[in-house]
Coordinates of C-alpha atoms in Angstrom, one line a residue:
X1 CA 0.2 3.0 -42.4
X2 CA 4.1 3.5 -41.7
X3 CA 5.8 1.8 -38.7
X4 CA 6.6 5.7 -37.8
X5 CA 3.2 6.4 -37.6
X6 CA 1.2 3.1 -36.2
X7 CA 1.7 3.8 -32.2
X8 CA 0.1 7.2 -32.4
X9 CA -2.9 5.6 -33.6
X10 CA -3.9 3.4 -30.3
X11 CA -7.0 5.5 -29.8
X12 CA -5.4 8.2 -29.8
X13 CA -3.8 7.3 -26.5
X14 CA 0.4 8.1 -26.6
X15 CA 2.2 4.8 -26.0
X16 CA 5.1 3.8 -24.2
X17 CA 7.8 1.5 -23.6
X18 CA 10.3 1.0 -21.4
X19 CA 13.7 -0.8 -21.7
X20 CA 15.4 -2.1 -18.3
X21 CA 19.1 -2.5 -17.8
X22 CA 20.8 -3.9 -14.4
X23 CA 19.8 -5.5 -11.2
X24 CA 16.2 -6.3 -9.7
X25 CA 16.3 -3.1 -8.0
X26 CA 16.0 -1.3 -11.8
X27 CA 13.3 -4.3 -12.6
X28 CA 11.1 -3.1 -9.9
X29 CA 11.9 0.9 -10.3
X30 CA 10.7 -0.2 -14.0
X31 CA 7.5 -1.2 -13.0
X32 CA 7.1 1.6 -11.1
X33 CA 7.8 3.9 -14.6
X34 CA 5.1 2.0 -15.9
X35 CA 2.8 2.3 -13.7
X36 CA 3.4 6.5 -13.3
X37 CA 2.6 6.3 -17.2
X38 CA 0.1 4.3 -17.5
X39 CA -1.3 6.6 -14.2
X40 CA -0.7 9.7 -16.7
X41 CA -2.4 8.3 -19.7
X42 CA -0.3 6.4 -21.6
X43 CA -0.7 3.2 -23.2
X44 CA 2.4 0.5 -23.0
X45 CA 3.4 0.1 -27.0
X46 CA 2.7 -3.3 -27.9
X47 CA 5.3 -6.3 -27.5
X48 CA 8.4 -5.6 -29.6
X49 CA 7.8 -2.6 -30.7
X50 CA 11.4 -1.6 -30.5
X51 CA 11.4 1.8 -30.0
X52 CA 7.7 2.2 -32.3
X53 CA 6.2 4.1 -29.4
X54 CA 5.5 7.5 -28.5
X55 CA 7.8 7.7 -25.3
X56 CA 10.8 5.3 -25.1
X57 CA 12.7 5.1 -21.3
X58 CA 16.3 3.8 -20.5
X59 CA 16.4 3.3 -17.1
X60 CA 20.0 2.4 -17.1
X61 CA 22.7 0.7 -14.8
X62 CA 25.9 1.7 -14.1
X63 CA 27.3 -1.5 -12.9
X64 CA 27.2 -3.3 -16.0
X65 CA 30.4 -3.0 -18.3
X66 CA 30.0 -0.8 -21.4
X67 CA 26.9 0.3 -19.8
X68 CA 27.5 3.6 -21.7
X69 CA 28.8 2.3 -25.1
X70 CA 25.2 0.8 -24.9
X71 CA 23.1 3.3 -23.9
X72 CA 24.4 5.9 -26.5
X73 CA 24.1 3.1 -29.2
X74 CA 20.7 2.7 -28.7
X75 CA 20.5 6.4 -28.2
X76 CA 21.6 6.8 -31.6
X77 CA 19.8 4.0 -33.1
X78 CA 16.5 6.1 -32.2
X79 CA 17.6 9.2 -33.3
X80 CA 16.7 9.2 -36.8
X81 CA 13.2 7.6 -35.9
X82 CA 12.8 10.8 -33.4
X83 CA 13.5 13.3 -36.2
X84 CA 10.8 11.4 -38.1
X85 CA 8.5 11.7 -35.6
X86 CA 7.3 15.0 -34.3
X87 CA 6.2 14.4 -30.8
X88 CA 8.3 11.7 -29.8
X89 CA 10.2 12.0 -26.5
X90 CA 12.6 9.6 -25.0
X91 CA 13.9 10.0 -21.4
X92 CA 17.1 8.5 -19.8
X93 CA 17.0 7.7 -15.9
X94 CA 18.6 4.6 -13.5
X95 CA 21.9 4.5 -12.2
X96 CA 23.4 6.1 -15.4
X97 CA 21.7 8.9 -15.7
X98 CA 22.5 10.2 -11.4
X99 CA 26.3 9.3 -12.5
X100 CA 26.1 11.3 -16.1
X101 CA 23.5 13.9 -15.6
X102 CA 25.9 15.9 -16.6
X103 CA 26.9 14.6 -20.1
X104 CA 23.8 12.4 -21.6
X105 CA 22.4 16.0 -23.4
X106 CA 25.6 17.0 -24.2
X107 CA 26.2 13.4 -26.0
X108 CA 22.5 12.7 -26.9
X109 CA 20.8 16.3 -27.4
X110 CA 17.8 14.7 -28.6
X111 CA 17.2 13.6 -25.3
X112 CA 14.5 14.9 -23.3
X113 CA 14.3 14.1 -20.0
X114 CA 17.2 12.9 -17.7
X115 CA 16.2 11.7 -14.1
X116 CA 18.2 10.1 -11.3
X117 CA 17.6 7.4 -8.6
X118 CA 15.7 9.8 -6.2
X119 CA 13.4 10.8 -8.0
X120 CA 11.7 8.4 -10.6
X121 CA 8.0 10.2 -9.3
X122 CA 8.6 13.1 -11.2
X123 CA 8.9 11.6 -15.2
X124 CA 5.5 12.2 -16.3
X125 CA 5.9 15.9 -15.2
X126 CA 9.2 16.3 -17.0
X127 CA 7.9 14.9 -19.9
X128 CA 4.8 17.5 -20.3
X129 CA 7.6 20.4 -19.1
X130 CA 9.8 19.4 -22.0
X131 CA 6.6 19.4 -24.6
X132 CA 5.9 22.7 -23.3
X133 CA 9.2 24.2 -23.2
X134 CA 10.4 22.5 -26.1
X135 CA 13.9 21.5 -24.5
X136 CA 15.3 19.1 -22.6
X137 CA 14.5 18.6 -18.6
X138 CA 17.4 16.8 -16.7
X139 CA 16.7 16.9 -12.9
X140 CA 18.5 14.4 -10.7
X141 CA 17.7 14.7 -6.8
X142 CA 20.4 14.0 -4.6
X143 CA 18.2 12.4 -2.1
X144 CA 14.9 10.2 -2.5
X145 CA 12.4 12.6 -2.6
X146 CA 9.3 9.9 -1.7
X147 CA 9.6 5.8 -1.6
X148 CA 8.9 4.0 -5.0
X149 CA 6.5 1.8 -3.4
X150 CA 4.3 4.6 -2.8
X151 CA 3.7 5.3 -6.6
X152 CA 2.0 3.6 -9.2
X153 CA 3.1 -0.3 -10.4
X154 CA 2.2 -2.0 -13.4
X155 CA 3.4 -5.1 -12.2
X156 CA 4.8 -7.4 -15.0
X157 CA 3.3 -10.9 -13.3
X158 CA 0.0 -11.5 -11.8
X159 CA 1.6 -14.1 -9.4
X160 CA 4.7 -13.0 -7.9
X161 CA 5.6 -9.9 -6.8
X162 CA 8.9 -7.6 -5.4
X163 CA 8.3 -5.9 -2.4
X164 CA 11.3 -3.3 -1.7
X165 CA 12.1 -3.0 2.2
X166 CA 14.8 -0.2 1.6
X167 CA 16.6 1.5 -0.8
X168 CA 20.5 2.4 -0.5
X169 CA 23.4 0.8 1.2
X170 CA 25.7 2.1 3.9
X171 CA 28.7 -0.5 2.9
X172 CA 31.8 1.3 1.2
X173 CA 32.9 -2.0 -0.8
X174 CA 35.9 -0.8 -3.2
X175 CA 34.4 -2.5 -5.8
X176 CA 30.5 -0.9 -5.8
X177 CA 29.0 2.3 -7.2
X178 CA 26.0 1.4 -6.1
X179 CA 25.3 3.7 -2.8
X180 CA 26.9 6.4 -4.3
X181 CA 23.7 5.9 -7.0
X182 CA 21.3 5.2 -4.7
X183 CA 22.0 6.9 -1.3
X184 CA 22.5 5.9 2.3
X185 CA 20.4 3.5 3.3
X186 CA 16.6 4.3 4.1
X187 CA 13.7 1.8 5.3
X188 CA 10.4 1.2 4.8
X189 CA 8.1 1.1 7.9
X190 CA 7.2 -2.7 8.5
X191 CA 3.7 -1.4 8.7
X192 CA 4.1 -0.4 5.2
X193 CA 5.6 -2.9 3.9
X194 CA 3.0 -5.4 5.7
X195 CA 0.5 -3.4 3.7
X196 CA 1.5 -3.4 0.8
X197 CA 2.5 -7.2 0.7
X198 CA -1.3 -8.1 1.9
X199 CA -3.1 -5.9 -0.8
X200 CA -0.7 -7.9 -3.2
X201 CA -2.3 -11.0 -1.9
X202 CA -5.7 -9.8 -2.2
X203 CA -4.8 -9.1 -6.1
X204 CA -4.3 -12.9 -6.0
X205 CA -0.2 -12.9 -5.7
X206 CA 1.0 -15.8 -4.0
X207 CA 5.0 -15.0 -3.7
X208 CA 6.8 -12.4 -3.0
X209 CA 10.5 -11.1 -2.9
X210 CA 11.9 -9.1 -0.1
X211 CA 14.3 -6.4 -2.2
X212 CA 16.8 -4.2 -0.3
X213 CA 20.5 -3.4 -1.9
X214 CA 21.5 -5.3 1.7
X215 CA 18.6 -6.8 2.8
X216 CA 19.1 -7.9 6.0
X217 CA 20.5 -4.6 7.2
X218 CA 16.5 -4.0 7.7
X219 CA 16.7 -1.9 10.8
X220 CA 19.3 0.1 10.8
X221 CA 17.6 3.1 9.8
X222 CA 14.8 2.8 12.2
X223 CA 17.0 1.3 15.1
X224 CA 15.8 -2.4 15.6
X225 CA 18.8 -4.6 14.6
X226 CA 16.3 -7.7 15.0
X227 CA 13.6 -5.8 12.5
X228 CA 14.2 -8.1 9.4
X229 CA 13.6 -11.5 11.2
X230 CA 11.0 -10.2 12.8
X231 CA 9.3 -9.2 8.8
X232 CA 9.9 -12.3 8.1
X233 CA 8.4 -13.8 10.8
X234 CA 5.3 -11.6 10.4
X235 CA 5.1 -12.9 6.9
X236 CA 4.1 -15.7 7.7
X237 CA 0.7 -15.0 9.3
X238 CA -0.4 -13.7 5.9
X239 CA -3.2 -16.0 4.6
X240 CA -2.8 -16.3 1.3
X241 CA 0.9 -16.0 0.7
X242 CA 2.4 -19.0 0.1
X243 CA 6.2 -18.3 -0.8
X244 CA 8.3 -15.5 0.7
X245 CA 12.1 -14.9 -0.5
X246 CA 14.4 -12.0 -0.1
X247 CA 17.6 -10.6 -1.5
X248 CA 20.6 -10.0 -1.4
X249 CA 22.0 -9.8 2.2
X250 CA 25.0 -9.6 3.7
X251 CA 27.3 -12.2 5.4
X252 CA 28.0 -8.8 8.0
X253 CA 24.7 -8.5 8.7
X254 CA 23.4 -12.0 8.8
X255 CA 22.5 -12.9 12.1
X256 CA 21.6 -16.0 13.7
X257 CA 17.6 -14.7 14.4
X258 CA 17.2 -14.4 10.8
X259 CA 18.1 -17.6 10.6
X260 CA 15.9 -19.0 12.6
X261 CA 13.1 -16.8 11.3
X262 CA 14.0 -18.9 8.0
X263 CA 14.0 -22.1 9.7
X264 CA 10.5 -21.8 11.7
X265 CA 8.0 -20.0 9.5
X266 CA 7.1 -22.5 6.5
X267 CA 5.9 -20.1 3.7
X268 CA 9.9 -18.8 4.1
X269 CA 11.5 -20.7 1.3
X270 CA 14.5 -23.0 1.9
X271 CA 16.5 -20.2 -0.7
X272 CA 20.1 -18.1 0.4
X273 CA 21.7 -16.1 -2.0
X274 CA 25.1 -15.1 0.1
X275 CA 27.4 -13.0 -2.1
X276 CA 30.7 -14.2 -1.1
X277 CA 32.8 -12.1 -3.7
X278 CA 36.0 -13.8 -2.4
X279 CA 37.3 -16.6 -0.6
X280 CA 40.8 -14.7 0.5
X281 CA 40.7 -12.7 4.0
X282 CA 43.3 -10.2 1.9
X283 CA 41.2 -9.7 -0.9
X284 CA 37.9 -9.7 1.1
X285 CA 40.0 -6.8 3.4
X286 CA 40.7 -4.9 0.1
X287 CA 37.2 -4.6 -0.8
X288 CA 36.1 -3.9 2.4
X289 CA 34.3 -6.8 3.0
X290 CA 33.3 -6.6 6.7
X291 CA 33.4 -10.3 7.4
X292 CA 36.4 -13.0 6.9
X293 CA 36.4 -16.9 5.6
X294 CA 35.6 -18.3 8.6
X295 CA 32.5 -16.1 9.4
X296 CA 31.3 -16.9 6.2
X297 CA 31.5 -20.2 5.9
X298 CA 30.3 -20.3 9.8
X299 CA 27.2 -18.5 8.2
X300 CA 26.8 -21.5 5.8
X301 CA 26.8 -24.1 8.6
X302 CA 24.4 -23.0 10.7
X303 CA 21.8 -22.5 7.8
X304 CA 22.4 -26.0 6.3
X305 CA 22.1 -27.5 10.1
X306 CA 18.4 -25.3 10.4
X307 CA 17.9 -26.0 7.1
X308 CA 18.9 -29.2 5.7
X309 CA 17.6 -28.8 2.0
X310 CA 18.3 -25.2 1.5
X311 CA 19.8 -24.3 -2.1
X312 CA 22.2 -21.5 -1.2
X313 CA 23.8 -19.7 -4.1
X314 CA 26.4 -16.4 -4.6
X315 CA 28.2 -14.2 -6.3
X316 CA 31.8 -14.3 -7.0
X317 CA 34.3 -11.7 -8.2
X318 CA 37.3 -13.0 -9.9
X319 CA 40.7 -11.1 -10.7
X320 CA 40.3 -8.3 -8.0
X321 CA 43.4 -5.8 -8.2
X322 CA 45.8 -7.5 -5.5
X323 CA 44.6 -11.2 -6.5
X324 CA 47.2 -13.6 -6.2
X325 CA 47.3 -17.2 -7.0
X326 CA 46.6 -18.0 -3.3
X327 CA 43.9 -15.9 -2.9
X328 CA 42.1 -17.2 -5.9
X329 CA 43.0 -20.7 -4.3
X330 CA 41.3 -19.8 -1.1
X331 CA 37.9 -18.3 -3.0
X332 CA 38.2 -22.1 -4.8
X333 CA 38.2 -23.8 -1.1
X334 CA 35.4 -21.7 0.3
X335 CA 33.8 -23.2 -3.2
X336 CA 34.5 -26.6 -2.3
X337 CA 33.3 -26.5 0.9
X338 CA 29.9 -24.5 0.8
X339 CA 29.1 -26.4 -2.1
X340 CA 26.6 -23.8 -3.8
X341 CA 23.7 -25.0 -6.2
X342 CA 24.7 -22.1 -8.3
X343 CA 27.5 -19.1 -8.3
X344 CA 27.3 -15.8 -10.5
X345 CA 30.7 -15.3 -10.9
X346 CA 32.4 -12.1 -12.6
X347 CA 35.8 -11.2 -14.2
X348 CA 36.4 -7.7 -12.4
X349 CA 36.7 -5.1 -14.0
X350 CA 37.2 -0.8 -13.3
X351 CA 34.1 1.3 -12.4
X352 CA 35.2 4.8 -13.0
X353 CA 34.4 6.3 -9.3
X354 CA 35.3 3.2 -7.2
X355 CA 38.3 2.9 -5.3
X356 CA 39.2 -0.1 -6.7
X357 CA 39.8 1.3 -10.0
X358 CA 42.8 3.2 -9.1
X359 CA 44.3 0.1 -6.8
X360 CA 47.5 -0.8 -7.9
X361 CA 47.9 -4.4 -8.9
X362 CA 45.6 -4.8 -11.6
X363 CA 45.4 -8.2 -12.8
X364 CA 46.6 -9.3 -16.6
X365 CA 43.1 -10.0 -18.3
X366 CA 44.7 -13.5 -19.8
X367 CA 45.3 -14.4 -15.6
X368 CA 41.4 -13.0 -14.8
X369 CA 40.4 -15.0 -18.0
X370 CA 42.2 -18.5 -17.0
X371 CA 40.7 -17.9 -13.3
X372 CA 37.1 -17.5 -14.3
X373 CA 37.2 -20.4 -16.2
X374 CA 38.7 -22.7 -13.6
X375 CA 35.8 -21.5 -11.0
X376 CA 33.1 -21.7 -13.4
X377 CA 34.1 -25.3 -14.5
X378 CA 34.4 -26.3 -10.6
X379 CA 31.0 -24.4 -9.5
X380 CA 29.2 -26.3 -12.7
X381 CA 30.9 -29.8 -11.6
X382 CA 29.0 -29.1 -7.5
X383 CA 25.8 -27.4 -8.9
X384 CA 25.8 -31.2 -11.3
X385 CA 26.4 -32.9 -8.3
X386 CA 24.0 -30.8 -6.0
X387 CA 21.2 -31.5 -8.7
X388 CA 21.6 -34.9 -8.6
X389 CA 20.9 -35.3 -4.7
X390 CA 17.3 -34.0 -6.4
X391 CA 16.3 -36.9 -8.3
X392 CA 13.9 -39.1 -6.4
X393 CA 12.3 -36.4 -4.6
X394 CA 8.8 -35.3 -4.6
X395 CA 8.7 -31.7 -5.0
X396 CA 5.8 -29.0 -5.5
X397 CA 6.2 -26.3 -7.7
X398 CA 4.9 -23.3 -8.6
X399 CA 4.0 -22.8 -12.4
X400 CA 5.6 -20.6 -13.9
X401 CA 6.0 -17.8 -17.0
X402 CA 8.2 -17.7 -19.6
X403 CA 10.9 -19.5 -18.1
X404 CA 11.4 -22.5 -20.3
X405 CA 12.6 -21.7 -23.4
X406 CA 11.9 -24.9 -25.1
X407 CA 8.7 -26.1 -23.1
X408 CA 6.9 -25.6 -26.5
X409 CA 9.1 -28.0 -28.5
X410 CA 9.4 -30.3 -25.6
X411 CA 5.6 -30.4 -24.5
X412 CA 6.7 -29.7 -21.0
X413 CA 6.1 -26.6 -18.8
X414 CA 8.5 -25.2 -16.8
X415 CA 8.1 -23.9 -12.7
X416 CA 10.1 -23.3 -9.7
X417 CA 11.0 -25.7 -6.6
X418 CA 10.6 -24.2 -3.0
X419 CA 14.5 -23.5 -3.3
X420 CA 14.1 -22.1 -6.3
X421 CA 15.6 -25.0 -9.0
X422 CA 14.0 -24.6 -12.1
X423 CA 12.2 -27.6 -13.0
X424 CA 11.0 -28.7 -16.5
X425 CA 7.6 -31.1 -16.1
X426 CA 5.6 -33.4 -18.2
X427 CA 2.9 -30.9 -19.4
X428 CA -0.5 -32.5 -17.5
X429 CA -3.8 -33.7 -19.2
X430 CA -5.4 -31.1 -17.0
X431 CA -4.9 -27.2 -17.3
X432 CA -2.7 -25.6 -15.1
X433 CA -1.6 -22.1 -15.0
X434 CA 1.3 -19.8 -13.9
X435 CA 1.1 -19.6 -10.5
X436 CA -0.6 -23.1 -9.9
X437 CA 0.9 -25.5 -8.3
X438 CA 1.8 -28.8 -9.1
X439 CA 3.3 -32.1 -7.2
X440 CA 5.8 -33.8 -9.4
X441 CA 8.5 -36.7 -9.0
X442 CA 12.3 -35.7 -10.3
X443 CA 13.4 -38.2 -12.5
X444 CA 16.6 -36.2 -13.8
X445 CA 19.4 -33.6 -13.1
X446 CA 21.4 -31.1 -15.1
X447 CA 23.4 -28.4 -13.9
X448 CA 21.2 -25.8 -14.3
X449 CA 17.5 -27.3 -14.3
X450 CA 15.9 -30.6 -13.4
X451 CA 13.3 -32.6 -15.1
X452 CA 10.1 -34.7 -13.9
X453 CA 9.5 -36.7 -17.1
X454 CA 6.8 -39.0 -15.3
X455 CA 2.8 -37.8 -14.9
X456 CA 2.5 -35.3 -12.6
X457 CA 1.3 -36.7 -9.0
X458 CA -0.9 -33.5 -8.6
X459 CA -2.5 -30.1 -9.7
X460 CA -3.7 -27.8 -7.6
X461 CA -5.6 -24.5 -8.7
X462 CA -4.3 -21.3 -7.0
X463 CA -5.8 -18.2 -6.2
X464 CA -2.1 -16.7 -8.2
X465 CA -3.5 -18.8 -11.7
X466 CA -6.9 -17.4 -11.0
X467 CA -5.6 -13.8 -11.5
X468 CA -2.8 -15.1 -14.3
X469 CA -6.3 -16.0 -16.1
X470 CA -8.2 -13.3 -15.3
X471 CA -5.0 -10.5 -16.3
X472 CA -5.0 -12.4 -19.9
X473 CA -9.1 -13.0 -20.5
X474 CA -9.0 -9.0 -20.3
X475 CA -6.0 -8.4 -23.1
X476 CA -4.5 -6.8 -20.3
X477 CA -0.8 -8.9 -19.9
X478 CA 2.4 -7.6 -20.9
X479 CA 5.3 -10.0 -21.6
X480 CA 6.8 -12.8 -20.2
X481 CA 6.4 -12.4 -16.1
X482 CA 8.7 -11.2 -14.5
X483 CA 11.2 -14.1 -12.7
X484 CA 11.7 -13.5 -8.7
X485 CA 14.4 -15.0 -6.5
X486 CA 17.5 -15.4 -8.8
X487 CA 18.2 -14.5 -12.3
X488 CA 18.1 -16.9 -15.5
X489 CA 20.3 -20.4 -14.4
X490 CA 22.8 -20.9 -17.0
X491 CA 26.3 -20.7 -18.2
X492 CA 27.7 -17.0 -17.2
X493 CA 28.8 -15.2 -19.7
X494 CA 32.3 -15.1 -21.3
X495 CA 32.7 -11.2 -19.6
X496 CA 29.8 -10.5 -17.4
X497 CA 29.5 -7.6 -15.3
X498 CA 30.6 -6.9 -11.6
X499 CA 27.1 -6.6 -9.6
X500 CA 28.4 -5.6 -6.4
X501 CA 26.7 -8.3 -4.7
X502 CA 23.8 -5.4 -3.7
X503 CA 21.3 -6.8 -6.1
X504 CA 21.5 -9.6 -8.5
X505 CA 21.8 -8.8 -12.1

């Protein structure tokens, strides 16, 4: 049997796959897709099929650069496999598609479906309407028509789950696309989202990640400014759920109630991502960044003094039209002294439809270049030096998935800290699980991960590794789990892509 032909022949069940570009907000939208499928029928294709399925979906970012040089390339690549294949589809949504509705047919006409931001519910519909009608369907809504957490999920790990609190942002940063993608802001009910988090539990997950574009702007739409401390808060009477972490917020929004909502209920991890963007009051003003240097780091201080060990990480934009030599100075000195265990930091560059891209003062790419390096070789020597403060420590961890790369040539297994370091541990005599936890001693630091090379001090079975099992014994897992909290630690890459601080990519 032909690769063309092999995915039609899963029972007679049309397969599936989707491919996910961007931020955790697309991650989670993408579980959502899988779950309306899989709620319509479908089958997911089976790992690395690479476009061997019966319906293949983009859901695509706009932040990223050359997000469109990509998305046609892999357009293209499945073209000629499409014209093999009577009965394939393939369907284009995410950021992309609400900002090129207009030109992904024209470009691609053997497309079928185009769908926005708004309205992700309505793919397996447009999928039958374009069998029926034999031509392609693009509908983008230009407001969310019903909240993705009331559709299906096919949640990609049986021990950790996102939980979105709102979608959309009301900031105007110069810099962002992102709220003119995904709307005003608009928030769940904390009933809902209370719900929701406690029939997550009951599946057996035992963290979860608070996901808003600005997170702690919870409240605003449903007028309690004290709403997000107060979800945080009621987090923490949920048997069961043992870590709770959000992001991304907003130094604007960040009050001192969340703060101590952080500080005083214990299944709240000791974990801040902060995007700072930059250190310089003129550049910050330029991007309309509501908040200054000094309320930033202010910010910093008062979580370190409610919480001594909390890891606190950002995101950094370097080269901003405007960006001086002093300004890049100051973003170094705000650096230096919020020493952060990690920084994502990005050469800017124009998005077509900010304000920023038409600012005067664009910056040389050889200056941006030379800059990035500088702050990325300063932000590697304080995460080193952060790390180290580690070793000694007796920390528990939760197992877990596909995060160590090498754990199988090592004979080590990988799992996260309460703050979130990754941390690489002597593999046990006794079976553990993703999503059990274990009690280990760290023995050594590297920038980006720690080890605990002695025998582990302690293993204890989870509810979480109770469902990991019981989601493999079945054949049902899909890949790798999917990682909450922060992206992948590493190196950035040479010429990354402005997030926007809204959501981590």
């Amino acid at each position: 049997m032909s690769s063309i032909d092999r995915s039609q022949s899963v029972g007679g069940t049309r397969t599936y796959e989707v491919r996910t570009y961007g931020c955790q907000m697309n991650v989670h939208d993408s579980e959502r897709l899988s779950g309306l499928l899989e709620d319509a029928g479908y089958v997911r294709a089976p790992e690395g099929a690479d476009g061997d399925a019966d319906v293949v979906v983009f859901n695509t970012c706009a932040v990223r650069e050359n997000a469109d040089n990509k998305l046609y390339g892999n357009l293209g690549h499945l073209a000629p496999r499409k014209a093999q294949r009577p009965g394939m589809q393939i369907a284009v949504g995410g950021c992309l598609a609400q900002k090129d509705r207009d030109t992904i047919v024209k470009r691609a006409p053997w497309v079928d479906v185009v769908f926005g931001t708004h309205n992700i519910g309505k793919l397996p519909v447009l999928l039958e309407r374009a069998r029926v009608q034999e031509e392609a369907q693009v509908e983008i809504a230009e407001s969310l028509e019903a909240f993705p957490s009331t559709l299906p999920t096919r949640r990609e790990s049986a021990y950790a789950a996102w939980v979105s609190i709102s979608v959309g942002c009301n900031n105007t940063c110069t810099f962002c696309i992102v709220p003119a993608l995904r709307g005003k802001e608009k928030d769940r009910r904390p009933g809902d989202v209370l719900a929701e988090i406690e029939a997550l539990v009951a599946e057996g997950v035992s963290e979860i990640t608070l996901l808003g574009q600005n997170v702690n702007a919870y409240g605003s739409d449903i007028g309690d400014r004290e709403a997000f401390s107060k979800l945080l808060r009621a987090c923490g009477s949920i048997e069961g759920l043992e870590r709770v972490r959000f992001t991304s917020p907003h130094p604007r929004d960040f009050t001192d109630d969340v703060i101590a909502a952080m500080a005083e209920t214990p299944n709240v991890m000791p974990q801040l991502h902060m995007p700072l963007q930059s250190g310089s009051d003129t550049v910050l003003k330029a991007m309309r960044r509501s908040y200054r240097q000094e309320r930033y780091l202010g910010i910093i201080e008062k979580v370190r003094a409610a919480i001594p060990h909390a890891a606190i990480s950002t995101d950094i934009i370097v080269g901003f039209p405007g960006e001086t030599e002093e300004d890049f100075e100051q973003t170094l000195h705000v650096v230096r002294e919020a020493r952060f265990a990690q920084a994502f930091t990005f050469q800017y560059s124009k998005r077509p439809g900010t304000p920023a891209a038409e600012m005067d003062g664009q910056i040389p790419k050889k200056v941006v270049q030379e800059r990035y390096e500088r702050l990325v070789a300063l932000q590697e020597e304080i995460s080193w030096e952060e790390n180290k403060k580690q070793v000694g420590r007796t920390l528990e961890l939760m197992v877990a998935e596909g995060e160590g790369r090498k754990d199988g040539a090592t004979h080590r297994l990988s799992g996260r800290a309460p703050d979130s370091r990754l941390v690489h541990f002597t593999k046990p005599e006794q079976e553990v699980r993703p999503g059990d936890v274990v009690t280990v001693g760290i023995t050594y630091a590297a920038p980006h991960h720690l080890l605990a090379e002695g025998p582990t001090l302690g293993v204890r079975r989870t509810r979480a590794g109770d469902a990991w099992e019981k989601r493999n014994a079945t054949g049902a897992a899909g890949p790798a789990g999917v990682m909450l909290g922060l992206p992948t630690v590493g190196v950035p890459e040479p010429l990354p892509a402005v997030t926007g601080g809204c959501a981590i990519d």
